[in-house]
Coordinates of C-alpha atoms in Angstrom, one line a residue:
X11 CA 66.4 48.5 15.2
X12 CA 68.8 45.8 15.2
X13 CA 68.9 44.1 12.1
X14 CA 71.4 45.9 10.1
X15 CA 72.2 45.3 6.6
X16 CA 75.9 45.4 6.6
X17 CA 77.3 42.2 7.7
X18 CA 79.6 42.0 10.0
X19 CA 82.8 40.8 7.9
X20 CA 82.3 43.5 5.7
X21 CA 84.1 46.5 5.7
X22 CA 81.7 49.9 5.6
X23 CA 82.0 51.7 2.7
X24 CA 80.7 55.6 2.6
X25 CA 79.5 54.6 -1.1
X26 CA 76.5 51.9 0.0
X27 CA 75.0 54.7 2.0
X28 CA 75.5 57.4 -0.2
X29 CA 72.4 56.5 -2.4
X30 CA 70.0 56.0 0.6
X31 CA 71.6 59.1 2.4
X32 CA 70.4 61.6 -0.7
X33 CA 67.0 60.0 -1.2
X34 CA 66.2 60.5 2.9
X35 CA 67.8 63.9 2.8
X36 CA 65.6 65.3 -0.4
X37 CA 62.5 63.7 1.1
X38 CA 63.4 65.4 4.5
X39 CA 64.4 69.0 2.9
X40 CA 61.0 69.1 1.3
X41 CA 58.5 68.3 4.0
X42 CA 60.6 70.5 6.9
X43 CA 60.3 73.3 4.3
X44 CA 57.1 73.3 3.9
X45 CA 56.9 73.5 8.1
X46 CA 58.2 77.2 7.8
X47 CA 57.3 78.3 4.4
X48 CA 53.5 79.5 5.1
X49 CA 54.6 81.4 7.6
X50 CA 56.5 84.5 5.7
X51 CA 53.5 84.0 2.6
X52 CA 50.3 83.8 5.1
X53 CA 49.9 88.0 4.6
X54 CA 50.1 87.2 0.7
X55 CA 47.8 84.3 0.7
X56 CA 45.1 85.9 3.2
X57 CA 45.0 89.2 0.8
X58 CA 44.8 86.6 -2.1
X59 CA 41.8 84.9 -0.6
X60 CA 40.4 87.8 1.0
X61 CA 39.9 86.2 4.0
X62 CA 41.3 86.8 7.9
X63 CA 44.1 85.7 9.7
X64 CA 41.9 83.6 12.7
X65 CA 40.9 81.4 9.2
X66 CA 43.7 81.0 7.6
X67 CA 45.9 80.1 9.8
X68 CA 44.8 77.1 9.5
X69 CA 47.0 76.5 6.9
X70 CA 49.6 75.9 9.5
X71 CA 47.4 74.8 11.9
X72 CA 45.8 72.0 9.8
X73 CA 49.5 71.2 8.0
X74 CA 50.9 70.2 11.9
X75 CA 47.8 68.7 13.3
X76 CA 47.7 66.6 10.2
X77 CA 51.6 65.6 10.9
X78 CA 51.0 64.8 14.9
X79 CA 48.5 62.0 13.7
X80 CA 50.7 60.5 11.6
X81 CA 53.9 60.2 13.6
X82 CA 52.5 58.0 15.7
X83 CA 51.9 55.3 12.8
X84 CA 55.5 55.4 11.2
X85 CA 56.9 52.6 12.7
X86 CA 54.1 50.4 12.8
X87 CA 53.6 51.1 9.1
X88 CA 57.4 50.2 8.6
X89 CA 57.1 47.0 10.4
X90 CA 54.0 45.9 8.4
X91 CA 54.5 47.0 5.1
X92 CA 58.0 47.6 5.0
X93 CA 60.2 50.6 5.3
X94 CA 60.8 51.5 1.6
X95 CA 57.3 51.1 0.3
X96 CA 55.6 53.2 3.0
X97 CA 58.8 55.8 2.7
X98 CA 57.8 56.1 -1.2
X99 CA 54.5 56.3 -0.6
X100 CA 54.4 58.7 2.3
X101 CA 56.8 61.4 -0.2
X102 CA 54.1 60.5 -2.9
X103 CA 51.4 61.5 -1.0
X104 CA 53.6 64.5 0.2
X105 CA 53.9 65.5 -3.6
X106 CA 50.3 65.1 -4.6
X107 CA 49.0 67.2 -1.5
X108 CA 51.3 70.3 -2.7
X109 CA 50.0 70.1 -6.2
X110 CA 47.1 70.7 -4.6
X111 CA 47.7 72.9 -2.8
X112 CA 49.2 75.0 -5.7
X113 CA 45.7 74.6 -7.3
X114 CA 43.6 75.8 -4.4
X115 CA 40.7 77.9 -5.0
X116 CA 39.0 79.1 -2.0
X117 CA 40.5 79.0 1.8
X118 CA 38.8 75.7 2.7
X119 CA 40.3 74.0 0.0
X120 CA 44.0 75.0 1.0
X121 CA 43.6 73.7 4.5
X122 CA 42.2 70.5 3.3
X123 CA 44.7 70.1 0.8
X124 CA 47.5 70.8 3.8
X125 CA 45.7 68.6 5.8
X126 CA 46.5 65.9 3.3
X127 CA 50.0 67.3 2.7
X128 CA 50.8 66.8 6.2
X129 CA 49.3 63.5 6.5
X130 CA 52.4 62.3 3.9
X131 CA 54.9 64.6 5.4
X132 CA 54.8 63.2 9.1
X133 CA 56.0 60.1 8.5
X134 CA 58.9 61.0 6.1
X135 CA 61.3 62.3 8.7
X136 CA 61.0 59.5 11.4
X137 CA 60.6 56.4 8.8
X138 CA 63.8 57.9 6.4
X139 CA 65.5 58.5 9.7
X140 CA 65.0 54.6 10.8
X141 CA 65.9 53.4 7.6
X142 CA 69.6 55.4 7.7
X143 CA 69.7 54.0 11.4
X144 CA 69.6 50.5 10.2
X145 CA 71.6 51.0 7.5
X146 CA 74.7 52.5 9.0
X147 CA 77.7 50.9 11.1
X148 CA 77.3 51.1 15.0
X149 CA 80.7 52.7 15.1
X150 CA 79.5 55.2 12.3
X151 CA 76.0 56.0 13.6
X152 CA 76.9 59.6 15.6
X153 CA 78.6 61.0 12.3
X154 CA 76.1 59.8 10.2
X155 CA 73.0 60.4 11.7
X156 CA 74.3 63.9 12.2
X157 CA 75.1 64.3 8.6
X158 CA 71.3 64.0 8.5
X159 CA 70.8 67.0 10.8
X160 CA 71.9 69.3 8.1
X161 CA 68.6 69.4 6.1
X162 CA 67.2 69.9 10.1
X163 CA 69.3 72.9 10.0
X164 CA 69.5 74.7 6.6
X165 CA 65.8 73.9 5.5
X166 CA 64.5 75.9 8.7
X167 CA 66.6 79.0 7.1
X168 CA 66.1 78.6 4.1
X169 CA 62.2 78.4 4.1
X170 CA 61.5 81.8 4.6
X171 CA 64.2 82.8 2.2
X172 CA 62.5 80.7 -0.8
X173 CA 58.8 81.1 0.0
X174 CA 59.5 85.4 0.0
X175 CA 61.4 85.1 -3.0
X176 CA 58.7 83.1 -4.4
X177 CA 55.6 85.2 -2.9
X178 CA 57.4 88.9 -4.2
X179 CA 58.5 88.3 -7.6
X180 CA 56.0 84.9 -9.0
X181 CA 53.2 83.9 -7.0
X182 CA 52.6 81.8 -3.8
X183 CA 51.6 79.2 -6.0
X184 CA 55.4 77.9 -6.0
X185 CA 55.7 77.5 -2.7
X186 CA 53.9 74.2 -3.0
X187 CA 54.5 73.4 -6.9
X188 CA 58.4 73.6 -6.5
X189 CA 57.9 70.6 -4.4
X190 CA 56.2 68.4 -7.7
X191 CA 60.1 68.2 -9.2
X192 CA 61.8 67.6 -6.0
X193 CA 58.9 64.5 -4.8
X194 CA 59.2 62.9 -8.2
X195 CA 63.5 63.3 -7.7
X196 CA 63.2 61.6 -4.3
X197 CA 60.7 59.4 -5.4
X198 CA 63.0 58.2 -7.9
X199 CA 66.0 58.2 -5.8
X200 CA 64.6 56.3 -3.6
X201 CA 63.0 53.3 -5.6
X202 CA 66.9 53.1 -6.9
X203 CA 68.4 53.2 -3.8
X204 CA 66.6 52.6 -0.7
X205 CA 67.0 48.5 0.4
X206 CA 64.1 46.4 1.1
X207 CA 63.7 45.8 4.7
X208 CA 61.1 42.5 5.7
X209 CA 58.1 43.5 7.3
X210 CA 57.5 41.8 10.8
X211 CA 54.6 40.9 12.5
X212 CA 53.0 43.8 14.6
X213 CA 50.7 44.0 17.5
X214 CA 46.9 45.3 16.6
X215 CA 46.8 48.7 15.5
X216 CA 45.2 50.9 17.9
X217 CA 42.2 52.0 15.9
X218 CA 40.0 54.1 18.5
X219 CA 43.2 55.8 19.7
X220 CA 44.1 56.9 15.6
X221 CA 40.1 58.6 15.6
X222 CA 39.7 59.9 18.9
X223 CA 43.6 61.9 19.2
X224 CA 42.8 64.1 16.0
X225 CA 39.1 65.1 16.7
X226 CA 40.4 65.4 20.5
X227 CA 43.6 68.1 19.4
X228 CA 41.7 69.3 17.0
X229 CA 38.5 70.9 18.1
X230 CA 41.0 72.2 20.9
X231 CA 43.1 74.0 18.1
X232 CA 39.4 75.3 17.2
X233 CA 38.3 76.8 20.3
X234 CA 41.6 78.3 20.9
X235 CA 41.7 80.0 17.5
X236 CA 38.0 81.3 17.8
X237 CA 38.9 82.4 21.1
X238 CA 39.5 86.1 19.0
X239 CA 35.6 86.6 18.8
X240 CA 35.5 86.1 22.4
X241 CA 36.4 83.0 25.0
X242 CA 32.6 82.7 25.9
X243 CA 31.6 82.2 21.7
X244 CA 29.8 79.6 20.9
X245 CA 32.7 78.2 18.4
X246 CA 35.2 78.7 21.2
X247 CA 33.0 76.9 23.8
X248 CA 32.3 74.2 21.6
X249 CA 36.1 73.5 20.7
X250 CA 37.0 73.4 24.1
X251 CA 34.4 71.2 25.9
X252 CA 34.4 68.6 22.2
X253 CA 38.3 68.9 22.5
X254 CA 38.4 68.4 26.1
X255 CA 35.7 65.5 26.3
X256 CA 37.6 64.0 23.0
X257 CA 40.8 64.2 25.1
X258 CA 39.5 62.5 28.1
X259 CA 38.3 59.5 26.3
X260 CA 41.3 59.5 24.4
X261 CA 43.9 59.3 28.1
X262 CA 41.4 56.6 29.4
X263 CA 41.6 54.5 26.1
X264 CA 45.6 54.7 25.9
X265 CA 46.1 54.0 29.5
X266 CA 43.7 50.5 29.4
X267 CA 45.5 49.3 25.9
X268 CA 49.1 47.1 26.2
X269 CA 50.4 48.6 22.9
X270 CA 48.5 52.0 22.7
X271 CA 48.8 54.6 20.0
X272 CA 50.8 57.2 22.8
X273 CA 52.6 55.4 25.8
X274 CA 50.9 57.7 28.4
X275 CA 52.6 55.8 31.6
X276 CA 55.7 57.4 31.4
X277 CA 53.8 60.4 32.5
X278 CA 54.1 58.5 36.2
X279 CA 57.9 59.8 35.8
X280 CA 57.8 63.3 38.0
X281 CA 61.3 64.0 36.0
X282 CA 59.4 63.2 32.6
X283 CA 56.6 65.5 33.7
X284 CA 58.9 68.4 34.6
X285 CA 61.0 68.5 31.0
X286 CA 58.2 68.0 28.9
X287 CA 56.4 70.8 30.6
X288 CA 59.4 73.4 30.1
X289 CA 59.7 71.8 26.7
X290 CA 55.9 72.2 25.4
X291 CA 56.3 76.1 27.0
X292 CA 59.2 76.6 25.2
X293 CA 57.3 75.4 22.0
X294 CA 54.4 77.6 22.4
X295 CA 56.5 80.7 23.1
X296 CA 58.8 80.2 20.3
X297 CA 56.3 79.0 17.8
X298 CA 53.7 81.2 18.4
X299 CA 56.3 84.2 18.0
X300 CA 58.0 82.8 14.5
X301 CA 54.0 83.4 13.1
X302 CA 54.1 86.7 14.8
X303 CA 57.3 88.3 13.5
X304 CA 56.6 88.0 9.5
X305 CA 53.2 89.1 10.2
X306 CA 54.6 92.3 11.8
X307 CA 57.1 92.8 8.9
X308 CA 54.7 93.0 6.3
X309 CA 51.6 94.7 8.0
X310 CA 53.2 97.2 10.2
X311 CA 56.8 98.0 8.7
X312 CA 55.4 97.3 5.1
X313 CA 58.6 94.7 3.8
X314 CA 58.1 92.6 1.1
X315 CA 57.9 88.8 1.8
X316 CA 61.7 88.4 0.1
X317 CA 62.7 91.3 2.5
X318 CA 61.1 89.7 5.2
X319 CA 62.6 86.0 4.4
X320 CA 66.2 87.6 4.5
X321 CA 65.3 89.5 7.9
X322 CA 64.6 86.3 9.1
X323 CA 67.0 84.5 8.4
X324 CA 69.5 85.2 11.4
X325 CA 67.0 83.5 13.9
X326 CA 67.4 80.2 12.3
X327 CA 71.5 80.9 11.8
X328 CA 72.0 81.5 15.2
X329 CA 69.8 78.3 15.9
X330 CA 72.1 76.4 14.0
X331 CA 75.2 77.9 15.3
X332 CA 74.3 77.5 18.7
X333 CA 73.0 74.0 18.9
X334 CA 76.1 72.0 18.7
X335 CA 77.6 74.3 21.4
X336 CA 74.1 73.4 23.3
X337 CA 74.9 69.5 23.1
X338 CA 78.7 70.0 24.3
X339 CA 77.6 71.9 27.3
X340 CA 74.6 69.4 28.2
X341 CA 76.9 66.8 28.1
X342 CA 79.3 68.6 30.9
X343 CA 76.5 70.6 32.9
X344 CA 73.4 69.1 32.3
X345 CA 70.1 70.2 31.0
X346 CA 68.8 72.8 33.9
X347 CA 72.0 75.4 32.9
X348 CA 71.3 75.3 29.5
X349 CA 67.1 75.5 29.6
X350 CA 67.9 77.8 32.7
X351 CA 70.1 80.4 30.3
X352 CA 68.4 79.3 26.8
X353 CA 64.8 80.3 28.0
X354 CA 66.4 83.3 30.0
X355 CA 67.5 84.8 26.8
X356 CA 64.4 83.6 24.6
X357 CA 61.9 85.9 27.6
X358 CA 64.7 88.8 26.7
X359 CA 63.9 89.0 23.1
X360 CA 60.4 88.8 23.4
X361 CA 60.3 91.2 25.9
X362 CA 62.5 93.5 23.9
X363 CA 60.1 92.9 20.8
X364 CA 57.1 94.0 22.7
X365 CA 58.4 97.6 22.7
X366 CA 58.7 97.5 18.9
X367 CA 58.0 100.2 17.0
X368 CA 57.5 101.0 13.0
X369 CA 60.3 103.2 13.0
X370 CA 62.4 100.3 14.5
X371 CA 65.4 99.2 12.8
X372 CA 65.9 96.4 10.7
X373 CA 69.7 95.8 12.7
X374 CA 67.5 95.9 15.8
X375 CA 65.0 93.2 14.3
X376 CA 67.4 91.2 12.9
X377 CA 69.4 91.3 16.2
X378 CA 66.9 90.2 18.2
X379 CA 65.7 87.4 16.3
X380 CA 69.5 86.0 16.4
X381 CA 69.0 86.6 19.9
X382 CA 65.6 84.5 20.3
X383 CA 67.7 82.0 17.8
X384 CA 70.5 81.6 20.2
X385 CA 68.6 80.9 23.3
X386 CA 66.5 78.2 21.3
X387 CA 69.8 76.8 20.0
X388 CA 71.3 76.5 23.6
X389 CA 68.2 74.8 25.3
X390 CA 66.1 72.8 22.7
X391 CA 68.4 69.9 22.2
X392 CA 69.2 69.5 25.8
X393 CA 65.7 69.7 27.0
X394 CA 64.9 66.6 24.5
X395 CA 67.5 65.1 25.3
X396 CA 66.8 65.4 29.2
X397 CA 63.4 64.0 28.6
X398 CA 64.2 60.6 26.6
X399 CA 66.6 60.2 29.9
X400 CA 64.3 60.8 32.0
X401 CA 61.7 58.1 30.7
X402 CA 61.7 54.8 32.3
X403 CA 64.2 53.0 29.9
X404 CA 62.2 50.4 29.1
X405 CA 59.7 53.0 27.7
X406 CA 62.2 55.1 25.9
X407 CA 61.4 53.9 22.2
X408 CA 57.7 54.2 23.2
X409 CA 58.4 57.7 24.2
X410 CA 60.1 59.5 21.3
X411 CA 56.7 59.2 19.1
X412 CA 55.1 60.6 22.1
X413 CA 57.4 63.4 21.8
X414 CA 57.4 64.5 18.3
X415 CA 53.4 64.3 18.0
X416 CA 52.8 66.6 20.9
X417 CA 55.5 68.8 19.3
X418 CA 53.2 69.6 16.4
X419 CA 50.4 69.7 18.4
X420 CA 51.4 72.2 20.6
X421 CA 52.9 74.3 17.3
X422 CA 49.4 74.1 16.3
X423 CA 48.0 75.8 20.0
X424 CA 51.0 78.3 19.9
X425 CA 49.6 79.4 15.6
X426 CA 46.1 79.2 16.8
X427 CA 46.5 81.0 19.8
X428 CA 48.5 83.8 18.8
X429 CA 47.0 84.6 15.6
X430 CA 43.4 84.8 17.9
X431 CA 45.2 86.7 20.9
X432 CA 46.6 89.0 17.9
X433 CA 43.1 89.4 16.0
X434 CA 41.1 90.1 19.3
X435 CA 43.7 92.7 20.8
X436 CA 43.5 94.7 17.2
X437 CA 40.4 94.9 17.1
X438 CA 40.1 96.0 21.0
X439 CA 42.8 98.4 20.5
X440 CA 41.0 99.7 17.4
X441 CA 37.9 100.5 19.3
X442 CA 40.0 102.6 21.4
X443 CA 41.9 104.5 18.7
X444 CA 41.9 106.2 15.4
X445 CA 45.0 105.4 14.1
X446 CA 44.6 102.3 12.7
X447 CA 49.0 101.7 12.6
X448 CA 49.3 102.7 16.5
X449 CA 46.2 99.4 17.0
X450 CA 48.7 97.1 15.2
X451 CA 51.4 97.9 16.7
X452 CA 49.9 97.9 20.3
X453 CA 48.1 94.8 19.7
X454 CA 51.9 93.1 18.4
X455 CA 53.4 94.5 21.4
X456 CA 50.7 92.7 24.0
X457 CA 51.0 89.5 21.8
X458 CA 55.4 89.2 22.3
X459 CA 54.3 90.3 25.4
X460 CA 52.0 87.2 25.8
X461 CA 55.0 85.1 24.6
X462 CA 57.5 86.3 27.0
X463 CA 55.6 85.1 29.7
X464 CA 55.2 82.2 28.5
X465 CA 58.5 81.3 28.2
X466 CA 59.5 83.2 31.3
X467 CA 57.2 80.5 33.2
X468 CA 59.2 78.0 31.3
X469 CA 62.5 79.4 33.0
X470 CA 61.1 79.5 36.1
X471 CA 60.2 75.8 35.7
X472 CA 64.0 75.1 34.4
X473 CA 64.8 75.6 38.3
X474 CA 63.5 72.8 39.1
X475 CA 64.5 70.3 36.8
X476 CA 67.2 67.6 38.3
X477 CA 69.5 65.2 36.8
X478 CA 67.2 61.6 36.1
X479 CA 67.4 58.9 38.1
X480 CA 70.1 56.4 37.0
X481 CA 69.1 54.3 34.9
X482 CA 69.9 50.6 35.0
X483 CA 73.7 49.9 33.9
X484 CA 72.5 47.4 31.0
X485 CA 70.3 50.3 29.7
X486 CA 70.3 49.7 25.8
X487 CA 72.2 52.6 23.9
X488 CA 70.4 51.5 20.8
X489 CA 67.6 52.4 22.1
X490 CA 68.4 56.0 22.8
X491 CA 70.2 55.9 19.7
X492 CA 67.1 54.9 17.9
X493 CA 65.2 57.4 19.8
X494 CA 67.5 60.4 18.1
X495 CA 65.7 60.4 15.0
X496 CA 62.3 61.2 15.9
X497 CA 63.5 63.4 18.5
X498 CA 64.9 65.6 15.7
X499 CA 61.2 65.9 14.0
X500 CA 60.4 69.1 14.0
X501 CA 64.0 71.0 14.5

């Protein structure tokens, strides 16, 4: 985004950002806490509601499906209504869909009310990310768009922590109520703070595309998650061939439409392709297993959520540790090393999880899980990176929207399909047994099982990947530049 606010004669001073800086970073904390915070409370909220795991996962489920629509919209929003009033109004409707939440009474009303929660969360990220892009100095832009990868960082870590504490001494209730103080803070931060940018004149919204994508990754969340009754049910069946009918339609309206909800031609790219395969494998492996993990802790081992927050919390350290020392070495290797030896090490943990036991110890947990956090550390960031460079150029700011929707939706295939792989091999493995604990854990062990292959496939594919084609010399670095922030949705 090119018009900046600073003029040129003026000397950048720390102090004009500051304001806009805090009201982006609140907003941010809030909604990527809520991506992580179900997870470690989902045991407490299905005993709660008495209900299964194949429902309410859905909580998660419905929360990323809702943000995947949404991303797409952010910057046409911005451009037609303005940055700051669609920023506000995006963290108000954020705030009012955890209050809901907070208030829910059965099952179907939490996933709604996430549903609407995520619909104001997945803008937040890539419109407060814009904004600080547009704001900040060209010679400032690496230091201070990275300043904004701390809440990236910490709220990841942190979300377990916080939603256990939460869970084991109040009630899940605050997971989502905390967040009616810190919306109204950011809301107010940000009326005070935030510039007005103009709006601009935008091509036609793509209206069929914004219907048919949700019903399309949608009903193929469905079938996937029924998939735990059987993969010939009549729910699973009718998930699948809605979903994949939905999806059809949906490829054929993008690819006839100038300005289309998803640019789908940079699919034509074989290097495109390739990364954003590994990369959605990677997803589903690592996603799949951060709903798995908590679920074990506090079924099989017994913790408490708080307990099972701090276990977690070396995954996401070692994350953080290890993805500045990812970037360094991408920028003097290249991206197949890193996915090669990130991926590597992710298959190793899960592998070593799926000989887990209940008398396994927590140093052994905790271990591996820095383990599985390091590998993602190492590869993530380079693999994104090596797919904006591997997009024609011309399509690169087209692409990162592409990018962080199908993150989310393939979060919401790896939830779905691990919490219906888990529920059908318990109940398999309970037909077989007597001991009830020895089902659980068996059926765990097949599901990291599950996971490792997946990402072992992704590793595989990593040996193929090669260096992008060289793109033409007067290749904008604005626009890759611009394409950093929504890249980061989701980290």
């Amino acid at each position: 985004m090119n018009n900046q606010q600073n003029s040129a004669d003026t000397p950048f001073s720390v102090k004009t950002i500051i304001g806009p800086m805090m009201a982006v970073i609140v907003g941010m904390i809030m909604v990527i806490l809520d991506s992580t915070v179900v997870n470690v409370a989902l045991p407490g909220i299905t005993e709660y509601f008495k209900s299964d795991l194949t429902k309410m996962q859905w909580t998660i489920t419905g929360y990323t499906l809702a943000l995947s629509a949404v991303i797409p919209l952010a910057g046409w929003m911005s451009d037609r209504f303005g940055a700051k009033k669609i920023f506000l109004l995006t963290i108000l409707f954020f705030t009012i869909g955890s209050v809901l939440c907070s208030v829910a009474q059965t099952p179907e009303q939490l996933i709604l009310f996430r549903v609407i929660q995520g619909i104001g969360g997945g803008m937040v990220a890539p419109i407060g990310m814009a904004i600080i892009f547009r704001l900040a100095p060209p010679e400032k832009i690496g230091s201070i768009m990275g300043m904004l990868g701390i809440p990236m960082l910490l709220a990841p870590a942190l979300g377990p922590v916080i939603s256990g504490w939460f869970v084991e001494y109040s009630t899940w209730h605050w997971i989502f109520l905390i967040n009616l103080p810190i919306g109204i803070i950011a809301m107010f931060i940000g009326a005070k703070f935030l510039p007005n940018f103009e709006s601009k004149s935008v091509p036609a919204l793509d209206g069929l595309g914004i219907i048919i994508a949700p019903i399309a990754f949608s009903m193929l969340a469905y079938g996937v998650s029924q998939s735990s009754i059987s993969w010939t049910s009549k729910g699973t069946l009718t998930g699948l061939i809605v979903g994949g009918v939905a999806l059809l339609l949906f490829i054929f309206v993008e690819l006839r439409l100038k300005q289309p909800l998803l640019e789908l031609r940079v699919f034509k790219s074989s290097d495109f392709v390739r990364s954003i395969l590994i990369t959605w494998i990677m997803q589903i492996a690592l996603f799949g297993s951060f709903l798995i993990v908590p679920l074990f802790l506090q079924t099989v081992k017994q913790y408490g959520a708080f307990e099972t927050g701090l276990i977690m919390l070396p995954q996401a350290l070692a994350s953080a540790l290890m993805m500045p020392i990812g970037g360094k070495m991408y920028d003097k290797v290249g991206a197949r090393p890193m996915a090669l030896v990130g991926l590597t090490i992710i298959t190793s943990a899960l592998f070593i999880f799926s000989k887990i036991t209940v008398d396994s110890s927590n140093t052994f947990i905790m271990l591996t899980l820095a383990m599985m956090g390091a590998g993602m550390g190492l590869s993530m960031m380079p693999i994104n990176t090596h797919v904006l460079q591997s997009a024609p150029r011309h399509l690169v700011s087209r692409v990162t929207p592409l990018t962080a929707a199908a993150q989310q939706v393939m979060v919401s295939f790896a939830v779905a399909g691990m919490a219906g792989f888990l529920t059908s091999s318990t109940k398999d493995y309970m037909a077989k047994t007597t001991n009830p604990l020895n089902a659980m854990i068996s059926a765990f062990g097949d599901t990291f099982l599950l996971a490792a292959g997946i990402a072992l496939v992704g590793a595989l594919l990593a040996i193929i990947l090669r260096k992008p084609k060289v793109q033409d010399a007067d290749a904008s670095k604005a626009d890759l530049d611009e394409s950093k922030s929504s890249m980061m949705v989701g980290h």
